[in-house]
């Protein structure tokens, strides 16, 4: 019996066919193929490597995409003595402080007045703003936008700055909306633009790197069932390594989580803290390079909000200019800032003589009622004085009790203490001595005098006593009220009068007559006359008020500073400011806001993308895959009869071989 010698098996090359994705190469190490990205490319080499950027929108706002790398666009852009700042990927040149000129060529020190030529160039410095041209026509500056810029000076702007300003099938390249496909894909590859981005893919029946070359696909049998990593059970953004008969899964670099749920640090803004935004799948500060000059930035719900600094106004996203305060009127006392009973000199208010208080609100006299004075004094003519002076009569003493003067006769005297007190008269006693030879008789010379009922007066002070039929009849003196023995004047202090009158000559009278000057009005407040100029008059109300001159109204711009709040524009209509939200913002000023900032603000079948509710499926899934939206999240799945990675490509299921099916979410 003959046995044929065994046929030697050829060594298997693990890199043929290549297990690597586009823009990756396979390296053989110990009979194991390992995929790595080519130079200047990054990502998962088993699915496909991408350059760091294709468009500037792939970079932070203070960088631009230069030769597929995020770099500072400022070097070599600005001229001499100019400074550069990056706003939304665009380098903006301005002359350094103290210099003028074209910041894109050269900035010079301003010409001094001594050497200033007689002919003034209206275009130096240019009043036209950035991205504009200035021409001098008849000593006037004529402004036009530079080529390829739209709008009108001083608001010339490029056709686009970011991709969102272009149609979905165009991308912003060199500030113009262009087709991003030409020169992007390789030989034999198809290009389609989805959401501004060029997507290269090999046509059906071909394979290879769509960014370099596509060649006819060679149908190869599926790998042996024994390979635990084919197909990979690790899911997206994960690496599979075969250890014995088991698949060992781990997340790729810069991805977090556990397989099969590896994910980037963030996908949408809500994955980051509220003071950060998701930029290039990382949580970063969105304020960098977002605001213009003289503007401050704060992050609100992941969105950078720009506001002009105090004392500045304008567009906080481009430039805030200093607010020029209007000069104060020359006459600082017209209209007068002072209160009643105050005098104004060069805008400074002082109380009138014998008045006290705050001259800018109200000056008051020393007193208006007795309670404003000490108990031993009374309020007379708005001054705290001794009420006893000139009140009591001769040989009378005065005591002040609770502001009221009390008159009484001195000891040993009697009478009216308000007029005159007389010494008291004693009885006369005479003794006649008779000769001792005669009968001594002692006569007391005190015949019964005629009775005087009014001596002393029983009527009390401020009264008159009359004898009628040997009886005293009492009555009050003229000008005194009540009845004996309590006759008193109508008033001694103003507190005894109504609030609208004052005590003048012991009578309650109106204190206004003869107090105020011409063209004034008088009002009694707490017994005191308050003088003020009539409406339309000004001056000293105690002497004379004259007609107030009418001054023309000062024209002001109701939009400076803007009352409209952030994300709103202000337009002057008549003498009022009309506020409206800027484009792509909704609400009512001052509460203008984007259409959305987080997914729950959109319907369940849409997601919040670039502050708008949009379909998250557009351009997300790969070939032969279909997309459905579940609670704002796009879910890709291969169509029936296809299998593979729904985010890149789904291939036809080859019948006759056992296949491991993995779900990708």
mmCIF file of C-alpha atoms in Angstrom, residues 67-228:
data_model
loop_
_atom_site.group_PDB
_atom_site.id
_atom_site.type_symbol
_atom_site.label_atom_id
_atom_site.label_comp_id
_atom_site.label_asym_id
_atom_site.label_seq_id
_atom_site.Cartn_x
_atom_site.Cartn_y
_atom_site.Cartn_z
ATOM 1 C CA UNK A 67 -3.002 70.985 5.269
ATOM 2 C CA UNK A 68 -5.245 68.666 7.295
ATOM 3 C CA UNK A 69 -3.847 69.963 10.603
ATOM 4 C CA UNK A 70 -5.354 72.320 13.182
ATOM 5 C CA UNK A 71 -2.894 75.192 13.339
ATOM 6 C CA UNK A 72 -2.776 78.877 14.292
ATOM 7 C CA UNK A 73 -3.792 80.793 11.113
ATOM 8 C CA UNK A 74 -2.136 84.042 12.275
ATOM 9 C CA UNK A 75 1.569 83.572 11.293
ATOM 10 C CA UNK A 76 2.389 85.614 8.183
ATOM 11 C CA UNK A 77 -1.114 87.103 7.847
ATOM 12 C CA UNK A 78 -0.812 90.579 9.365
ATOM 13 C CA UNK A 79 1.492 93.442 8.420
ATOM 14 C CA UNK A 80 4.128 95.373 10.328
ATOM 15 C CA UNK A 81 3.096 96.779 13.750
ATOM 16 C CA UNK A 82 -0.208 94.856 13.555
ATOM 17 C CA UNK A 83 -1.670 92.293 15.932
ATOM 18 C CA UNK A 84 -3.712 89.205 15.084
ATOM 19 C CA UNK A 85 -6.652 87.560 16.845
ATOM 20 C CA UNK A 86 -8.566 84.455 15.749
ATOM 21 C CA UNK A 87 -12.381 84.599 15.834
ATOM 22 C CA UNK A 88 -14.289 81.537 14.587
ATOM 23 C CA UNK A 89 -11.219 80.162 12.754
ATOM 24 C CA UNK A 90 -10.711 83.515 10.921
ATOM 25 C CA UNK A 91 -7.577 85.605 11.551
ATOM 26 C CA UNK A 92 -8.453 89.263 12.143
ATOM 27 C CA UNK A 93 -5.727 91.918 11.882
ATOM 28 C CA UNK A 94 -5.808 95.244 13.722
ATOM 29 C CA UNK A 95 -3.164 97.940 14.182
ATOM 30 C CA UNK A 96 -1.455 98.037 17.552
ATOM 31 C CA UNK A 97 -2.597 100.778 19.988
ATOM 32 C CA UNK A 98 -1.281 104.145 18.830
ATOM 33 C CA UNK A 99 -0.799 103.028 15.199
ATOM 34 C CA UNK A 100 -2.960 103.589 12.115
ATOM 35 C CA UNK A 101 -2.953 102.234 8.582
ATOM 36 C CA UNK A 102 -3.666 98.973 6.757
ATOM 37 C CA UNK A 103 -3.182 96.141 9.290
ATOM 38 C CA UNK A 104 -2.677 93.669 6.410
ATOM 39 C CA UNK A 105 0.396 95.565 5.095
ATOM 40 C CA UNK A 106 1.861 98.155 7.494
ATOM 41 C CA UNK A 107 0.714 100.301 10.430
ATOM 42 C CA UNK A 108 2.436 103.621 11.086
ATOM 43 C CA UNK A 109 2.436 106.175 13.859
ATOM 44 C CA UNK A 110 -0.052 108.983 13.158
ATOM 45 C CA UNK A 111 1.442 112.078 11.514
ATOM 46 C CA UNK A 112 1.957 114.878 14.052
ATOM 47 C CA UNK A 113 0.113 118.152 13.571
ATOM 48 C CA UNK A 114 3.348 120.058 12.923
ATOM 49 C CA UNK A 115 4.192 117.957 9.850
ATOM 50 C CA UNK A 116 0.608 117.162 8.845
ATOM 51 C CA UNK A 117 0.137 118.007 5.157
ATOM 52 C CA UNK A 118 -2.487 120.486 4.177
ATOM 53 C CA UNK A 119 -4.349 117.865 2.135
ATOM 54 C CA UNK A 120 -6.141 115.413 4.415
ATOM 55 C CA UNK A 121 -6.599 111.868 3.170
ATOM 56 C CA UNK A 122 -10.175 110.884 4.156
ATOM 57 C CA UNK A 123 -9.144 107.234 3.925
ATOM 58 C CA UNK A 124 -6.358 107.486 6.516
ATOM 59 C CA UNK A 125 -7.361 106.016 8.821
ATOM 60 C CA UNK A 126 -9.997 104.115 6.889
ATOM 61 C CA UNK A 127 -13.557 104.620 8.185
ATOM 62 C CA UNK A 128 -14.840 101.669 6.159
ATOM 63 C CA UNK A 129 -14.265 98.843 8.635
ATOM 64 C CA UNK A 130 -12.651 95.442 8.029
ATOM 65 C CA UNK A 131 -12.715 93.602 4.681
ATOM 66 C CA UNK A 132 -13.450 96.832 2.781
ATOM 67 C CA UNK A 133 -11.774 99.216 0.313
ATOM 68 C CA UNK A 134 -11.633 102.998 0.736
ATOM 69 C CA UNK A 135 -11.359 105.439 -2.192
ATOM 70 C CA UNK A 136 -11.060 109.208 -1.909
ATOM 71 C CA UNK A 137 -13.569 110.925 -4.195
ATOM 72 C CA UNK A 138 -13.740 114.726 -3.930
ATOM 73 C CA UNK A 139 -12.210 114.675 -0.445
ATOM 74 C CA UNK A 140 -14.841 112.157 0.647
ATOM 75 C CA UNK A 141 -14.266 108.528 1.643
ATOM 76 C CA UNK A 142 -16.166 106.088 -0.609
ATOM 77 C CA UNK A 143 -16.339 102.593 0.904
ATOM 78 C CA UNK A 144 -16.861 99.291 -0.921
ATOM 79 C CA UNK A 145 -16.459 95.681 0.119
ATOM 80 C CA UNK A 146 -13.383 93.792 -1.067
ATOM 81 C CA UNK A 147 -13.724 91.166 -3.772
ATOM 82 C CA UNK A 148 -15.347 87.940 -2.574
ATOM 83 C CA UNK A 149 -16.922 89.766 0.404
ATOM 84 C CA UNK A 150 -20.637 90.513 0.734
ATOM 85 C CA UNK A 151 -22.676 93.063 2.671
ATOM 86 C CA UNK A 152 -21.940 96.761 2.894
ATOM 87 C CA UNK A 153 -19.296 98.692 4.868
ATOM 88 C CA UNK A 154 -18.604 98.684 7.727
ATOM 89 C CA UNK A 155 -20.179 95.225 7.880
ATOM 90 C CA UNK A 156 -18.398 93.504 4.982
ATOM 91 C CA UNK A 157 -18.100 89.812 5.613
ATOM 92 C CA UNK A 158 -17.035 86.758 3.612
ATOM 93 C CA UNK A 159 -19.603 84.574 1.905
ATOM 94 C CA UNK A 160 -19.128 82.122 4.733
ATOM 95 C CA UNK A 161 -17.045 81.568 7.857
ATOM 96 C CA UNK A 162 -18.296 78.172 8.990
ATOM 97 C CA UNK A 163 -19.940 75.306 7.105
ATOM 98 C CA UNK A 164 -23.371 75.991 8.593
ATOM 99 C CA UNK A 165 -23.589 79.155 6.456
ATOM 100 C CA UNK A 166 -23.469 77.049 3.254
ATOM 101 C CA UNK A 167 -25.980 74.561 1.753
ATOM 102 C CA UNK A 168 -25.730 70.986 3.028
ATOM 103 C CA UNK A 169 -23.911 69.883 -0.170
ATOM 104 C CA UNK A 170 -21.296 72.647 0.054
ATOM 105 C CA UNK A 171 -18.451 73.405 2.464
ATOM 106 C CA UNK A 172 -16.862 76.696 3.494
ATOM 107 C CA UNK A 173 -13.387 76.763 1.909
ATOM 108 C CA UNK A 174 -11.390 79.989 1.760
ATOM 109 C CA UNK A 175 -14.499 81.899 2.871
ATOM 110 C CA UNK A 176 -16.540 80.586 -0.097
ATOM 111 C CA UNK A 177 -19.157 77.859 -0.390
ATOM 112 C CA UNK A 178 -17.477 75.270 -2.630
ATOM 113 C CA UNK A 179 -17.931 71.621 -3.543
ATOM 114 C CA UNK A 180 -15.527 69.808 -1.175
ATOM 115 C CA UNK A 181 -15.336 66.715 -3.397
ATOM 116 C CA UNK A 182 -12.859 67.718 -6.186
ATOM 117 C CA UNK A 183 -9.421 66.301 -5.408
ATOM 118 C CA UNK A 184 -10.558 64.610 -2.210
ATOM 119 C CA UNK A 185 -11.218 60.988 -3.209
ATOM 120 C CA UNK A 186 -8.913 58.500 -4.913
ATOM 121 C CA UNK A 187 -9.041 56.821 -8.329
ATOM 122 C CA UNK A 188 -12.259 54.947 -9.016
ATOM 123 C CA UNK A 189 -13.936 56.209 -5.829
ATOM 124 C CA UNK A 190 -17.300 57.890 -5.443
ATOM 125 C CA UNK A 191 -17.774 61.130 -3.488
ATOM 126 C CA UNK A 192 -20.944 62.419 -1.904
ATOM 127 C CA UNK A 193 -21.380 65.429 0.375
ATOM 128 C CA UNK A 194 -23.356 64.884 3.552
ATOM 129 C CA UNK A 195 -23.726 67.696 6.066
ATOM 130 C CA UNK A 196 -20.911 69.709 4.382
ATOM 131 C CA UNK A 197 -18.410 66.830 4.644
ATOM 132 C CA UNK A 198 -17.063 64.846 1.643
ATOM 133 C CA UNK A 199 -17.519 61.099 2.095
ATOM 134 C CA UNK A 200 -15.424 58.861 -0.133
ATOM 135 C CA UNK A 201 -16.443 55.259 -0.789
ATOM 136 C CA UNK A 202 -15.512 52.555 -3.245
ATOM 137 C CA UNK A 203 -18.305 51.554 -5.667
ATOM 138 C CA UNK A 204 -20.079 48.265 -5.141
ATOM 139 C CA UNK A 205 -17.869 45.382 -6.281
ATOM 140 C CA UNK A 206 -14.638 47.221 -5.545
ATOM 141 C CA UNK A 207 -12.510 47.626 -2.463
ATOM 142 C CA UNK A 208 -9.474 49.542 -1.270
ATOM 143 C CA UNK A 209 -8.697 52.971 0.137
ATOM 144 C CA UNK A 210 -11.293 55.381 -1.309
ATOM 145 C CA UNK A 211 -8.904 58.270 -0.552
ATOM 146 C CA UNK A 212 -6.193 56.754 -2.808
ATOM 147 C CA UNK A 213 -7.469 53.991 -5.134
ATOM 148 C CA UNK A 214 -10.307 51.447 -5.490
ATOM 149 C CA UNK A 215 -9.677 48.109 -7.216
ATOM 150 C CA UNK A 216 -11.953 45.154 -8.068
ATOM 151 C CA UNK A 217 -12.938 43.183 -5.006
ATOM 152 C CA UNK A 218 -11.598 39.648 -4.689
ATOM 153 C CA UNK A 219 -14.142 37.349 -3.119
ATOM 154 C CA UNK A 220 -12.396 35.469 -0.380
ATOM 155 C CA UNK A 221 -13.894 32.816 1.812
ATOM 156 C CA UNK A 222 -14.803 33.949 5.290
ATOM 157 C CA UNK A 223 -12.194 33.380 7.970
ATOM 158 C CA UNK A 224 -12.317 30.170 9.936
ATOM 159 C CA UNK A 225 -14.978 30.002 12.574
ATOM 160 C CA UNK A 226 -12.318 29.459 15.156
ATOM 161 C CA UNK A 227 -11.121 33.115 15.067
ATOM 162 C CA UNK A 228 -12.905 34.735 18.046
#
